[in-house]
Coordinates of C-alpha atoms in Angstrom, one line a residue:
Chain A
M1 CA 35.0 44.8 112.0
K2 CA 37.8 47.2 113.0
R3 CA 39.9 44.6 114.8
F4 CA 40.2 42.5 111.7
K5 CA 41.6 45.4 109.7
G6 CA 45.2 44.1 110.0
L7 CA 44.2 40.7 109.0
R8 CA 42.2 41.9 106.0
L9 CA 45.1 44.0 104.8
A10 CA 47.4 41.0 105.1
C11 CA 45.0 38.8 103.1
L12 CA 44.9 41.5 100.4
V13 CA 48.7 41.8 100.2
L14 CA 49.1 38.0 100.1
G15 CA 46.5 37.5 97.5
L16 CA 47.8 40.2 95.2
G17 CA 51.4 39.1 95.8
F18 CA 50.5 35.5 94.8
L19 CA 49.0 36.7 91.6
Y20 CA 51.4 39.5 90.5
L21 CA 54.8 38.8 92.1
P22 CA 55.9 36.3 89.4
I23 CA 54.9 38.7 86.7
L24 CA 56.6 41.6 88.5
S25 CA 59.8 39.5 88.8
V26 CA 59.8 38.8 85.0
I27 CA 59.5 42.6 84.4
V28 CA 62.2 43.4 86.8
Y29 CA 64.6 40.8 85.4
S30 CA 64.0 41.9 81.9
F31 CA 66.0 44.9 82.8
N32 CA 68.8 42.8 84.2
E33 CA 72.2 43.4 82.7
S34 CA 73.5 39.8 83.3
R35 CA 73.2 37.0 80.8
L36 CA 72.3 34.7 83.7
V37 CA 68.6 35.0 84.4
T38 CA 68.9 34.4 88.2
V39 CA 71.8 36.7 88.9
W40 CA 71.2 40.5 89.2
S41 CA 74.0 42.6 88.0
G42 CA 72.6 46.0 87.3
W43 CA 70.0 47.8 85.1
S44 CA 70.1 47.6 81.4
T45 CA 67.7 47.7 78.4
K46 CA 70.0 45.8 76.1
W47 CA 67.8 42.7 76.0
Y48 CA 65.1 44.8 74.4
G49 CA 67.6 45.7 71.8
A50 CA 68.5 42.1 71.3
L51 CA 64.9 41.2 71.1
L52 CA 64.4 43.6 68.2
E53 CA 67.2 41.9 66.3
N54 CA 66.0 38.4 67.0
Q55 CA 64.3 37.7 63.6
Q56 CA 63.1 34.2 64.7
L57 CA 61.2 35.7 67.7
L58 CA 59.8 38.6 65.8
S59 CA 58.5 36.5 62.9
A60 CA 57.0 34.0 65.3
A61 CA 55.3 36.9 67.2
W62 CA 53.9 38.3 63.9
L63 CA 52.6 34.8 62.9
S64 CA 50.9 34.4 66.3
V65 CA 49.2 37.8 65.9
K66 CA 48.1 36.9 62.4
I67 CA 46.8 33.5 63.5
G68 CA 45.1 35.1 66.5
A69 CA 43.3 37.7 64.5
L70 CA 42.2 35.2 61.8
T71 CA 41.0 32.7 64.5
A72 CA 39.2 35.4 66.5
T73 CA 37.4 36.7 63.4
L74 CA 36.4 33.3 62.2
A75 CA 35.4 32.2 65.7
V76 CA 33.3 35.3 66.2
V77 CA 31.4 34.7 62.9
L78 CA 30.7 31.1 63.6
G79 CA 30.1 31.5 67.3
T80 CA 27.6 34.3 66.8
L81 CA 25.7 32.2 64.3
A82 CA 25.7 29.3 66.6
A83 CA 24.6 31.4 69.6
Y84 CA 21.9 33.0 67.5
S85 CA 20.4 29.8 66.4
L86 CA 20.6 28.3 69.9
V87 CA 18.8 31.2 71.4
R88 CA 16.4 32.3 68.7
F89 CA 15.3 29.0 67.0
K90 CA 13.9 27.2 70.0
Y91 CA 12.2 24.5 67.9
L92 CA 15.2 23.6 65.9
R93 CA 15.5 19.8 65.3
G94 CA 18.4 18.3 67.1
Q95 CA 18.7 21.3 69.3
A96 CA 20.1 19.4 72.3
Q97 CA 22.7 17.6 70.2
F98 CA 23.8 20.9 68.6
E99 CA 24.0 22.6 72.0
L100 CA 26.2 19.7 73.3
S101 CA 28.4 19.8 70.3
T102 CA 29.1 23.5 70.5
A103 CA 30.0 23.2 74.2
A104 CA 32.1 20.1 73.8
P105 CA 35.4 21.8 73.0
L106 CA 35.2 23.7 76.3
V107 CA 35.8 20.5 78.3
M108 CA 37.8 18.6 75.7
P109 CA 41.5 18.3 76.6
E110 CA 43.6 20.4 74.3
I111 CA 45.8 17.5 73.5
I112 CA 42.9 15.6 72.2
I113 CA 41.8 18.5 70.0
G114 CA 45.3 18.8 68.7
L115 CA 45.7 15.1 68.0
A116 CA 42.3 14.8 66.4
S117 CA 42.9 17.8 64.2
L118 CA 46.2 16.5 63.1
L119 CA 44.7 13.1 62.1
L120 CA 41.9 14.9 60.3
F121 CA 44.2 17.1 58.3
V122 CA 46.5 14.2 57.4
S123 CA 43.7 12.0 56.1
M124 CA 42.0 15.0 54.3
E125 CA 45.3 15.7 52.5
K126 CA 45.4 12.1 51.5
L127 CA 41.8 12.1 50.3
F128 CA 41.4 15.5 48.6
G129 CA 44.9 17.0 48.6
W130 CA 43.8 19.8 50.9
P131 CA 45.2 21.2 53.1
A132 CA 48.5 20.7 51.4
G133 CA 50.8 20.3 54.3
R134 CA 50.3 22.0 57.7
G135 CA 50.9 25.5 58.6
Q136 CA 49.1 28.8 59.3
T137 CA 45.8 27.6 57.8
T138 CA 45.6 24.4 59.8
I139 CA 46.5 26.1 63.0
V140 CA 43.7 28.7 62.4
I141 CA 41.2 26.0 61.7
A142 CA 42.1 24.0 64.8
H143 CA 42.2 27.1 67.0
T144 CA 38.8 28.2 65.7
V145 CA 37.4 24.8 66.8
F146 CA 37.9 25.6 70.5
A147 CA 37.8 29.4 70.3
M148 CA 34.4 29.3 68.7
A149 CA 33.0 27.4 71.7
Y150 CA 34.0 30.3 74.0
V151 CA 32.6 32.9 71.7
T152 CA 29.3 31.0 71.6
V153 CA 29.0 31.0 75.4
V154 CA 29.7 34.7 75.7
V155 CA 27.4 35.8 72.8
R156 CA 24.7 33.4 73.8
S157 CA 24.4 34.7 77.4
R158 CA 24.1 38.2 76.1
L159 CA 21.6 37.3 73.4
A160 CA 19.4 35.5 75.9
H161 CA 19.0 38.8 77.8
V162 CA 18.0 40.7 74.7
D163 CA 14.2 41.0 74.5
S164 CA 13.2 39.2 71.3
S165 CA 10.3 41.6 70.9
I166 CA 12.8 44.3 69.7
E167 CA 13.5 42.1 66.7
E168 CA 9.8 41.6 66.1
A169 CA 9.3 45.3 66.4
A170 CA 11.8 45.8 63.6
L171 CA 10.1 43.2 61.4
D172 CA 6.8 44.9 62.1
L173 CA 8.3 48.3 61.0
G174 CA 9.1 46.8 57.6
A175 CA 12.7 45.4 58.0
R176 CA 13.5 42.1 56.4
P177 CA 15.1 39.4 58.7
V178 CA 18.6 40.1 57.4
T179 CA 18.2 43.9 57.9
V180 CA 16.8 43.1 61.4
F181 CA 19.9 41.1 62.2
F182 CA 22.3 43.8 61.1
T183 CA 20.5 46.9 62.4
V184 CA 19.0 45.6 65.6
T185 CA 20.4 42.3 66.8
L186 CA 24.1 42.9 66.0
P187 CA 24.3 46.4 67.6
T188 CA 22.7 45.1 70.8
I189 CA 25.1 42.2 71.1
A190 CA 28.2 44.1 69.9
P191 CA 29.8 44.3 73.4
A192 CA 29.6 40.5 73.7
I193 CA 31.0 40.1 70.2
I194 CA 34.0 42.4 71.0
A195 CA 34.6 40.5 74.2
G196 CA 34.4 37.2 72.4
W197 CA 36.8 38.4 69.7
L198 CA 39.3 39.4 72.4
L199 CA 38.9 36.2 74.2
A200 CA 39.4 34.1 71.1
F201 CA 42.4 36.2 70.2
T202 CA 44.0 35.6 73.6
L203 CA 43.2 31.9 73.6
S204 CA 44.8 31.5 70.2
V205 CA 48.0 33.6 70.9
D206 CA 48.4 31.7 74.2
D207 CA 48.0 28.2 72.8
L208 CA 50.9 25.9 72.6
V209 CA 49.5 22.4 72.6
V210 CA 47.1 22.5 69.6
A211 CA 49.5 24.6 67.6
S212 CA 52.3 22.1 68.2
F213 CA 50.2 19.4 66.7
T214 CA 48.8 21.3 63.7
S215 CA 51.8 23.4 62.7
G216 CA 54.2 22.6 59.9
P217 CA 57.7 23.6 58.9
G218 CA 58.0 27.4 58.8
S219 CA 55.0 28.0 60.9
T220 CA 56.3 28.3 64.4
T221 CA 54.1 30.4 66.7
L222 CA 55.4 32.5 69.5
P223 CA 54.6 30.1 72.4
M224 CA 56.4 27.3 70.5
V225 CA 59.5 29.4 70.1
V226 CA 59.4 30.5 73.7
Y227 CA 58.8 26.9 74.9
S228 CA 61.6 25.5 72.8
S229 CA 64.1 28.2 73.8
V230 CA 63.3 27.9 77.5
R231 CA 64.1 24.2 77.3
L232 CA 67.7 25.2 76.5
G233 CA 67.8 27.6 79.4
V234 CA 65.9 30.8 79.9
S235 CA 67.3 33.7 78.0
P236 CA 66.8 37.2 79.3
E237 CA 65.4 38.0 75.9
I238 CA 62.4 36.0 76.8
N239 CA 61.9 38.1 79.9
A240 CA 62.0 41.2 77.7
L241 CA 59.5 39.6 75.3
A242 CA 57.2 38.7 78.2
T243 CA 57.3 42.3 79.4
V244 CA 56.4 43.6 76.0
M245 CA 53.5 41.1 75.8
I246 CA 52.3 42.0 79.3
T247 CA 52.3 45.7 78.5
L248 CA 50.4 45.1 75.2
V249 CA 47.9 42.9 76.9
S250 CA 47.4 45.4 79.7
V251 CA 46.8 48.2 77.3
F252 CA 44.4 46.0 75.2
V253 CA 42.4 45.0 78.3
L254 CA 42.3 48.5 79.5
I255 CA 41.0 49.8 76.1
A256 CA 38.4 46.9 75.9
G257 CA 37.3 47.7 79.4
L258 CA 36.8 51.4 78.6
V259 CA 34.9 50.6 75.4
L260 CA 32.6 48.3 77.3
A261 CA 32.1 50.7 80.1
R262 CA 31.2 53.5 77.7
S263 CA 28.8 51.4 75.8
R264 CA 27.0 50.6 79.0
D265 CA 26.7 54.3 79.9
K266 CA 25.1 55.2 76.7
Chain B
M1 CA -21.9 45.1 51.8
E2 CA -18.8 47.0 52.8
T3 CA -15.7 44.8 53.1
P4 CA -14.4 44.8 56.7
L5 CA -10.9 46.1 57.2
I6 CA -9.8 43.1 59.1
E7 CA -11.5 39.7 58.8
V8 CA -10.6 36.5 60.5
R9 CA -12.3 33.3 59.4
G10 CA -12.3 29.9 61.1
L11 CA -9.1 30.5 62.9
R12 CA -7.5 27.9 65.1
K13 CA -4.0 27.9 66.7
N14 CA -2.3 24.9 68.3
F15 CA 0.9 25.0 70.2
D16 CA 2.1 21.4 70.2
D17 CA -0.9 19.7 71.9
V18 CA -2.4 22.8 73.4
T19 CA -5.2 24.6 71.6
A20 CA -4.7 28.3 72.1
L21 CA -7.5 29.5 69.9
S22 CA -10.3 27.9 68.1
N23 CA -13.3 28.8 66.0
I24 CA -12.3 32.5 65.8
D25 CA -14.4 34.5 63.4
L26 CA -14.1 38.3 63.6
S27 CA -14.6 41.3 61.4
I28 CA -13.3 44.7 62.3
K29 CA -14.6 47.7 60.4
E30 CA -12.5 50.7 59.4
G31 CA -12.3 53.4 62.1
E32 CA -13.1 51.0 65.0
F33 CA -11.5 51.0 68.4
F34 CA -11.6 47.3 68.9
S35 CA -10.6 45.5 72.1
L36 CA -9.7 41.9 72.6
L37 CA -10.6 41.4 76.3
G38 CA -9.9 38.3 78.4
S39 CA -8.0 37.0 81.4
S40 CA -4.4 35.9 81.0
G41 CA -3.9 32.8 78.9
C42 CA -7.2 33.2 77.0
G43 CA -5.4 33.6 73.7
K44 CA -5.9 37.3 73.1
S45 CA -2.2 38.0 72.6
T46 CA -1.8 35.0 70.3
L47 CA -4.7 36.4 68.2
L48 CA -3.0 39.8 68.0
R49 CA 0.3 38.1 67.1
I50 CA -1.4 36.2 64.3
L51 CA -2.8 39.5 63.0
A52 CA 0.7 41.0 63.1
G53 CA 2.1 38.0 61.4
F54 CA 4.4 36.7 64.1
E55 CA 2.5 33.5 64.5
Q56 CA 1.0 31.3 61.8
P57 CA -2.5 30.0 62.4
T58 CA -2.9 26.2 62.4
E59 CA -6.1 26.7 60.4
G60 CA -8.1 29.6 59.1
R61 CA -7.5 32.8 57.1
V62 CA -6.8 36.4 57.9
F63 CA -7.9 39.1 55.5
I64 CA -7.0 42.7 55.5
Q65 CA -9.0 45.0 53.2
G66 CA -10.3 41.8 51.5
K67 CA -6.8 40.5 50.7
D68 CA -5.7 37.2 52.2
V69 CA -2.6 38.0 54.3
T70 CA -2.3 34.7 56.1
E71 CA 1.0 33.8 54.5
L72 CA 2.4 37.3 54.5
P73 CA 5.4 38.0 56.8
P74 CA 5.1 40.8 59.3
Y75 CA 7.2 43.2 57.2
E76 CA 4.8 43.0 54.3
R77 CA 1.6 43.6 56.3
P78 CA -0.1 47.0 56.2
L79 CA -0.2 47.5 59.9
N80 CA 2.0 48.4 62.8
M81 CA 2.1 47.2 66.4
M82 CA 2.9 48.6 69.7
F83 CA 4.5 46.0 72.0
Q84 CA 3.6 45.5 75.7
S85 CA 7.3 45.9 76.6
Y86 CA 7.5 48.8 74.1
A87 CA 10.4 47.0 72.5
L88 CA 12.4 50.2 71.9
F89 CA 15.7 49.7 70.2
P90 CA 18.1 50.2 73.2
H91 CA 21.1 51.4 71.0
L92 CA 19.2 54.0 69.1
S93 CA 18.1 57.5 70.1
V94 CA 14.5 58.5 70.3
F95 CA 14.7 60.1 66.8
N96 CA 16.3 57.0 65.3
N97 CA 13.8 54.7 67.0
V98 CA 10.9 56.7 65.5
A99 CA 12.7 57.0 62.1
Y100 CA 13.5 53.3 61.9
G101 CA 10.4 52.2 60.0
L102 CA 10.6 55.1 57.5
K103 CA 14.2 54.4 56.8
R104 CA 13.2 50.8 55.8
D105 CA 10.9 52.3 53.2
R106 CA 13.8 54.3 51.7
I107 CA 12.1 57.6 52.1
A108 CA 14.1 60.7 51.4
K109 CA 15.9 62.1 54.4
A110 CA 14.2 65.4 54.4
E111 CA 10.8 63.8 54.5
I112 CA 11.9 61.4 57.3
N113 CA 12.9 64.4 59.4
E114 CA 9.7 66.1 58.7
R115 CA 7.5 63.2 59.5
V116 CA 9.4 62.2 62.7
E117 CA 9.2 65.8 63.9
E118 CA 5.5 66.0 63.2
I119 CA 4.6 62.8 65.1
C120 CA 7.0 63.6 68.0
Q121 CA 5.3 67.0 68.3
L122 CA 1.9 65.2 68.4
M123 CA 3.1 62.8 71.0
Q124 CA 4.8 65.6 73.0
I125 CA 8.3 64.0 72.9
S126 CA 10.0 66.6 70.7
K127 CA 12.4 67.5 73.6
L128 CA 13.6 63.9 74.0
M129 CA 14.8 63.3 70.4
N130 CA 18.4 62.8 71.4
R131 CA 17.9 60.6 74.4
K132 CA 18.4 56.9 74.6
P133 CA 15.5 54.7 75.7
H134 CA 17.0 53.9 79.1
Q135 CA 17.1 57.7 79.9
L136 CA 13.3 57.9 79.6
S137 CA 10.5 57.3 82.1
G138 CA 7.9 54.6 81.6
G139 CA 5.3 57.1 80.3
Q140 CA 7.8 58.7 77.9
R141 CA 8.9 55.3 76.6
Q142 CA 5.3 54.5 75.9
R143 CA 4.9 57.7 73.9
V144 CA 8.0 56.9 71.9
A145 CA 6.7 53.4 71.2
L146 CA 3.4 54.9 70.0
A147 CA 5.1 57.5 67.9
R148 CA 7.3 54.8 66.2
A149 CA 4.2 52.7 65.5
L150 CA 2.2 55.7 64.1
V151 CA 4.8 57.3 62.0
K152 CA 4.4 54.9 59.1
R153 CA 0.7 55.9 58.8
A154 CA -0.5 52.4 58.5
K155 CA -4.3 52.1 58.6
I156 CA -4.2 49.6 61.4
L157 CA -2.5 49.9 64.8
L158 CA -2.3 46.8 67.0
L159 CA -1.6 47.5 70.7
D160 CA -0.6 44.8 73.1
E161 CA -1.6 45.8 76.7
P162 CA -0.6 49.4 75.8
L163 CA -1.3 50.8 79.3
G164 CA -0.2 47.8 81.4
A165 CA 3.1 49.2 82.6
L166 CA 1.8 52.6 83.7
D167 CA 0.5 53.7 87.1
K168 CA -3.2 54.2 87.6
K169 CA -3.4 58.0 87.2
L170 CA -1.3 58.0 84.0
R171 CA -3.2 55.1 82.7
E172 CA -6.5 56.9 83.0
D173 CA -5.1 60.0 81.2
M174 CA -3.7 57.8 78.4
Q175 CA -7.0 56.0 77.9
F176 CA -8.6 59.2 76.7
E177 CA -5.5 60.3 74.8
L178 CA -5.5 57.0 72.8
V179 CA -9.1 57.4 71.9
N180 CA -8.6 61.0 70.8
L181 CA -5.6 60.0 68.8
Q182 CA -7.5 57.2 67.1
E183 CA -10.3 59.6 66.2
M184 CA -8.0 62.3 65.0
L185 CA -5.8 60.0 62.8
K186 CA -8.9 58.2 61.6
M187 CA -7.1 54.9 62.2
T188 CA -8.3 51.5 63.3
F189 CA -7.0 50.4 66.7
V190 CA -7.0 46.8 67.9
V191 CA -6.1 46.6 71.5
V192 CA -5.4 43.6 73.7
T193 CA -6.2 44.1 77.3
H194 CA -7.1 42.2 80.4
D195 CA -8.6 45.2 82.1
Q196 CA -12.3 45.3 81.6
E197 CA -12.6 49.0 82.6
E198 CA -10.0 49.9 80.0
A199 CA -11.8 48.0 77.3
M200 CA -15.2 49.6 78.3
T201 CA -13.8 53.1 78.4
M202 CA -11.9 53.1 75.1
S203 CA -13.6 50.7 72.7
S204 CA -16.3 51.0 70.2
R205 CA -16.5 47.2 70.3
V206 CA -15.2 44.5 72.5
A207 CA -14.5 40.8 71.8
L208 CA -14.5 38.9 75.0
L209 CA -12.3 35.8 74.8
N210 CA -12.4 32.8 77.2
D211 CA -10.1 29.8 76.9
G212 CA -9.4 30.3 73.2
L213 CA -13.0 30.9 72.2
I214 CA -14.9 34.1 71.5
E215 CA -17.6 34.5 74.1
Q216 CA -19.2 37.6 72.7
V217 CA -18.5 40.5 70.4
D218 CA -20.4 43.7 71.2
T219 CA -20.4 47.3 72.2
P220 CA -19.3 47.9 75.7
R221 CA -22.8 48.9 76.7
R222 CA -24.4 45.8 75.3
L223 CA -21.7 43.6 76.7
Y224 CA -22.6 44.9 80.1
E225 CA -26.3 45.2 79.8
Y226 CA -26.9 42.1 77.7
P227 CA -24.1 39.6 78.2
A228 CA -24.5 36.5 76.1
T229 CA -23.1 34.0 78.5
R230 CA -22.6 33.4 82.2
Y231 CA -18.9 34.0 81.6
A232 CA -19.4 37.3 80.0
A233 CA -21.8 38.4 82.8
S234 CA -19.3 37.5 85.5
F235 CA -16.2 38.8 83.7
V236 CA -17.5 42.3 83.0
G237 CA -18.7 44.1 86.1
L238 CA -20.2 42.8 89.2
S239 CA -23.1 40.4 88.9
N240 CA -25.6 38.2 90.8
L241 CA -26.2 35.0 89.0
F242 CA -28.9 32.6 90.0
E243 CA -30.0 29.4 88.5
A244 CA -33.7 29.2 87.8
R245 CA -36.3 27.0 86.1
V246 CA -38.7 28.4 83.6
V247 CA -42.3 28.2 84.7
S248 CA -44.1 30.0 81.9
H249 CA -43.4 32.5 79.1
D250 CA -46.2 35.0 78.1
D251 CA -45.4 37.6 75.5
D252 CA -42.0 38.8 76.6
L253 CA -42.4 38.2 80.3
V254 CA -40.8 35.0 81.7
T255 CA -41.8 33.6 85.0
L256 CA -39.2 31.5 86.7
W257 CA -38.8 29.6 89.9
C258 CA -35.4 30.1 91.7
D259 CA -34.5 27.6 94.4
A260 CA -31.5 29.6 95.5
L261 CA -33.6 32.7 96.3
D262 CA -36.6 30.6 97.2
A263 CA -38.7 33.0 95.2
E264 CA -40.6 33.4 92.0
L265 CA -38.9 35.7 89.5
S266 CA -40.2 37.6 86.5
V267 CA -37.9 38.7 83.8
R268 CA -38.4 40.5 80.5
H269 CA -37.0 38.3 77.7
A270 CA -38.0 38.4 74.1
Q271 CA -36.8 35.0 72.8
P272 CA -39.2 32.1 73.6
L273 CA -38.3 29.7 76.4
V274 CA -39.7 26.3 77.0
P275 CA -41.1 25.6 80.5
D276 CA -38.9 23.5 82.8
M277 CA -35.8 24.7 81.0
V278 CA -33.0 25.6 83.4
V279 CA -31.5 29.0 82.8
T280 CA -29.4 31.6 84.6
V281 CA -30.8 34.9 85.8
L282 CA -28.4 37.9 85.9
V283 CA -29.1 40.8 88.2
R284 CA -26.5 43.7 88.2
P285 CA -25.9 44.9 91.8
E286 CA -26.7 48.5 90.9
K287 CA -30.1 47.6 89.6
V288 CA -31.1 46.1 93.0
S289 CA -32.8 48.6 95.3
I290 CA -34.1 48.6 98.9
T291 CA -37.9 48.7 98.8
A292 CA -40.5 49.4 101.5
P293 CA -42.1 46.2 103.0
D294 CA -45.5 46.9 101.4
A295 CA -44.2 48.1 98.0
Q296 CA -44.9 46.3 94.9
A297 CA -41.8 45.1 93.1
D298 CA -41.5 42.6 90.2
N299 CA -39.0 40.6 92.2
S300 CA -38.2 40.8 95.8
V301 CA -36.2 39.0 98.5
V302 CA -35.6 39.6 102.2
G303 CA -32.2 39.2 103.8
V304 CA -29.7 40.5 106.4
I305 CA -26.6 42.7 105.5
E306 CA -23.6 40.6 106.1
N307 CA -20.7 42.6 104.7
I308 CA -20.1 46.1 103.4
A309 CA -17.3 47.0 101.0
Y310 CA -16.8 50.8 101.1
L311 CA -15.2 52.0 97.9
G312 CA -15.7 55.7 98.4
D313 CA -18.1 56.6 95.7
V314 CA -20.2 53.5 96.1
S315 CA -20.5 50.7 98.7
I316 CA -21.1 47.1 97.9
Y317 CA -23.4 45.3 100.3
Y318 CA -23.5 41.6 100.6
C319 CA -27.0 40.5 101.8
N320 CA -27.6 37.0 103.1
L321 CA -30.9 35.3 102.6
P322 CA -32.3 32.9 105.2
N323 CA -31.2 29.9 103.1
G324 CA -27.6 31.2 103.0
Q325 CA -27.7 32.6 99.4
S326 CA -25.8 35.9 99.1
V327 CA -27.1 38.8 97.0
K328 CA -24.9 41.8 96.1
F329 CA -26.2 45.3 95.7
T330 CA -24.5 48.7 95.4
Q331 CA -25.6 52.0 96.7
A332 CA -24.1 55.4 95.8
N333 CA -22.7 57.1 98.8
V334 CA -24.5 60.4 98.3
Q335 CA -24.7 61.1 102.0
P336 CA -21.5 61.8 104.0
A337 CA -19.9 58.7 105.4
A338 CA -21.1 59.3 109.0
E339 CA -24.7 58.9 107.9
L340 CA -24.5 55.6 106.1
P341 CA -28.1 54.5 105.7
L342 CA -27.4 50.8 106.1
D343 CA -25.4 48.8 108.7
W344 CA -24.3 45.3 109.4
G345 CA -26.9 43.0 110.6
Q346 CA -29.7 45.2 109.3
K347 CA -32.7 43.4 107.8
V348 CA -33.6 44.7 104.3
R349 CA -36.1 44.0 101.6
L350 CA -34.5 44.1 98.1
G351 CA -36.3 44.4 94.9
W352 CA -35.6 44.8 91.2
R353 CA -37.7 45.2 88.1
A354 CA -38.4 42.6 85.5
E355 CA -36.8 44.7 82.7
N356 CA -33.6 45.2 84.8
C357 CA -32.5 41.6 84.8
N358 CA -31.6 39.1 82.1
V359 CA -32.0 35.5 81.3
L360 CA -28.9 33.7 80.1
V361 CA -29.2 30.4 78.4
A362 CA -25.5 29.7 77.9

């Protein structure tokens, strides 16, 4: 194996470079003094200052975080219920159809989900007067549709590995089904639920297509702001924003990883 | 008449098109150590799960202390169960695993602590209170599972293959411990097992199941000495089974003709039998002895030793008769191994007494 050592190192460097060089260049250029994104003219943190003063970006970021958190919470509740019924109620009528319908958003093109949601919201508004216009609520609903599918997959695989006799043991010891769910089932699938929440949050914050279809005036999410401003030429502020987001996400992922690792050790 | 603690009447259980249990009638008295014995797939675990309330019978009723509990959910039944996989809660410490059932009954904290400590002391797991299940050995897990099922002081404990996951040595120790525990706590144990030795050692009574039906319910001793059916005779212990035709029946002595042995047999049997009826004769291998050529035995055959299985304490000999029929017999190895009295190819005359064999009509 020794003679391939050089080759293996080269592969490693190439692979990591392919993945992380673009991100690294964004971080480096966020400290660029120049207004032109591609020309380096010295170190500066002024774009971070400008970022803090850009009300449009900040409010879009806040909206995205709110939508992400709402979506993730809703998706976790619905996805966990779906996963639970798929794994535990084996003789449910229409089981196969239900399974298919929960998994469908995974393979459905985002643009279709976006368009379909828009059509639904518009016709619902005509019929019942709700939702009145489009905005945060409609984006959350549309995001939940596809985020829930991912949560279902994650929770379901965990639940399938949980021995159902521990739930029976709890029943036998005098716990009612609802108590069993909260004291036994939920704690044992908690790591999957946390992972599902993070996944749903990321998917929602990241989404541009579905949000574009289902947003209304005054509800512009962060990806939408970034996308529209980039069309007019990349501003260094966007680089600074990207760096902040990368840092936040890294910290987030690190914390989640530590939490999961500790729960496994216990 | 005293009401039985557990009574099962006319029970049947279907899974889709498959019948798992049928015609099950059982009554288990208070203080019994009752075993449900059978090979895998015979329905014994399903029966236990019906008693616990995890499965609903398709037909029939279950009574506990005379009260119909067929419709009651598991959390309202006055019994506890120990699972084959132990089913310990992985996220809870040993203390909280054991305390789980008491907390559901909203018992005061001080009393919970006291009762958990008491049962853990009894099960010798007091030192493990703060451990999580995955930090325990198989034997320790079993003790925790047992403690958790006992702490609620239900009258009935159901055990599903309680010793199945333990190694042989530990299993033998635990067999006696379970019996002692059951006597000390004056509880009723219902155990599911596929291991006939386990059932024989521990139980006061055994129900032998075969293919969803009860073959026989009896004490271990009677199950071995007087099996009701061919299946019971072959499942419990070693057996020689020969088909034979009834020739005559005087008093309690039956004379039969056995084609397989090419010999006339006499067997003590109280129930009247009609001549020409075809029955099965059971002879346990340890009841067969080697006899002198001129000795008078009730039944005797001559054959050649074909195979010897040396098990240490005893040896099983397979003796072939001239017509090819094989007869098993065992001999205790009282002499040191070097002086085995019998050898391959040796011609022997085997005999057994009329009261040491049985006639099986089913």
